[in-house]
Short mmCIF file of C-alpha atoms in Angstrom, two decimals:
data_model
loop_
_atom_site.label_atom_id
_atom_site.label_comp_id
_atom_site.label_asym_id
_atom_site.label_seq_id
_atom_site.Cartn_x
_atom_site.Cartn_y
_atom_site.Cartn_z
CA MET U 1 -46.63 68.08 21.22
CA ASN U 2 -47.02 64.69 19.72
CA GLN U 3 -50.01 63.54 17.68
CA PRO U 4 -51.11 60.11 18.48
CA GLN U 5 -50.60 58.15 15.61
CA ALA U 6 -53.51 56.14 13.61
CA PRO U 7 -53.54 52.49 14.23
CA ARG U 8 -51.74 50.47 11.59
CA GLU U 9 -53.76 48.58 9.19
CA SER U 10 -52.33 44.85 9.24
CA GLY U 11 -52.41 43.05 6.06
CA THR U 12 -49.56 41.16 3.82
CA VAL U 13 -46.31 42.41 2.43
CA TYR U 14 -45.43 40.68 -0.59
CA LEU U 15 -42.56 40.36 -2.94
CA ILE U 16 -43.01 39.91 -6.73
CA HIS U 17 -40.32 38.40 -8.96
CA LEU U 18 -40.37 39.03 -12.51
CA HIS U 19 -39.48 36.35 -15.18
CA GLU U 20 -36.72 38.55 -16.42
CA LYS U 21 -34.99 41.67 -15.45
CA MET U 22 -36.66 45.18 -16.49
CA HIS U 23 -34.45 48.11 -16.34
CA HIS U 24 -31.85 46.25 -14.10
CA SER U 25 -34.84 45.39 -11.70
CA GLN U 26 -36.59 41.97 -11.25
CA HIS U 27 -38.33 42.53 -7.98
CA TYR U 28 -41.21 44.60 -6.73
CA ILE U 29 -42.29 44.64 -2.83
CA GLY U 30 -46.02 45.75 -1.95
CA PHE U 31 -48.51 45.60 0.74
CA ALA U 32 -52.30 44.72 0.46
CA LEU U 33 -55.27 43.69 2.67
CA ASN U 34 -56.10 41.32 -0.08
CA VAL U 35 -53.01 39.91 -1.75
CA GLU U 36 -55.03 38.09 -4.57
CA GLY U 37 -57.11 41.08 -5.13
CA ARG U 38 -54.08 43.28 -5.49
CA LEU U 39 -52.36 40.96 -8.03
CA TYR U 40 -55.53 41.02 -9.97
CA HIS U 41 -55.25 44.79 -10.18
CA HIS U 42 -51.52 44.61 -10.96
CA ARG U 43 -52.06 42.26 -14.00
CA ARG U 44 -54.60 44.76 -15.25
CA ASN U 45 -52.54 47.86 -15.00
CA ARG U 46 -54.35 49.21 -12.15
CA GLY U 47 -51.48 49.40 -9.42
CA SER U 48 -47.60 49.88 -9.76
CA ARG U 49 -46.20 51.48 -12.90
CA PHE U 50 -43.41 49.32 -12.69
CA LEU U 51 -45.65 46.15 -12.96
CA ALA U 52 -47.76 48.06 -15.72
CA ALA U 53 -44.66 48.42 -17.57
CA ALA U 54 -43.64 44.68 -17.20
CA ASN U 55 -47.13 43.92 -18.41
CA GLU U 56 -46.65 46.11 -21.51
CA ARG U 57 -43.29 44.38 -22.20
CA GLY U 58 -45.06 40.70 -21.94
CA ILE U 59 -42.84 40.01 -18.83
CA GLY U 60 -44.67 37.58 -16.44
CA TYR U 61 -44.27 37.56 -12.65
CA ASP U 62 -45.49 35.75 -9.67
CA ILE U 63 -45.75 36.56 -5.95
CA VAL U 64 -42.93 34.25 -4.53
CA ARG U 65 -42.93 35.53 -0.76
CA GLN U 66 -45.45 37.06 1.90
CA TRP U 67 -44.98 38.22 5.40
CA PRO U 68 -47.88 39.39 7.66
CA GLY U 69 -47.14 43.18 8.31
CA ASP U 70 -48.34 46.63 7.52
CA LYS U 71 -47.19 49.56 5.15
CA HIS U 72 -44.34 50.31 7.80
CA LEU U 73 -42.93 46.60 7.03
CA GLU U 74 -43.30 47.44 3.33
CA ARG U 75 -41.27 50.55 3.68
CA GLN U 76 -38.43 48.96 5.66
CA LEU U 77 -37.99 46.15 2.91
CA LYS U 78 -38.18 48.64 0.10
CA ASN U 79 -35.62 50.96 1.89
CA ARG U 80 -33.26 48.26 2.05
CA LYS U 81 -32.92 48.18 -1.80
CA LYS U 82 -32.05 44.35 -1.80
CA ALA U 83 -34.97 42.76 -2.64
CA ARG U 84 -33.30 40.08 -4.48
CA LEU U 85 -31.70 38.78 -1.00
CA LEU U 86 -35.32 38.05 0.11
CA CYS U 87 -36.21 36.22 -2.95
CA PRO U 88 -36.36 32.54 -2.72
CA ILE U 89 -35.98 32.10 -6.64
CA CYS U 90 -32.78 34.15 -6.79
CA ASN U 91 -31.33 32.51 -3.78
CA LYS U 92 -32.76 29.11 -4.14
CA ILE U 93 -34.25 29.10 -0.59
CA HIS U 94 -36.69 26.36 -0.06
#
């Protein structure tokens, strides 16, 4: 018997571009209801371990793209393993 799924919480999926590569990676995809609040937490090492490591190394980063969506969209984009193809800085998309 199928369990009814909980409604998905709608928010924003965001792409962060690091100013330099770290361990062969330069991007982070995340989800938040409040993107600015989430970025505040990332910058204070209260979020992604990857971004905390960037903070510790003095590597700057910015949110460079956003999509309306939910955690399902975040997972779809992460599973593609090609965040650089979505990045306007790496692809010079204007």
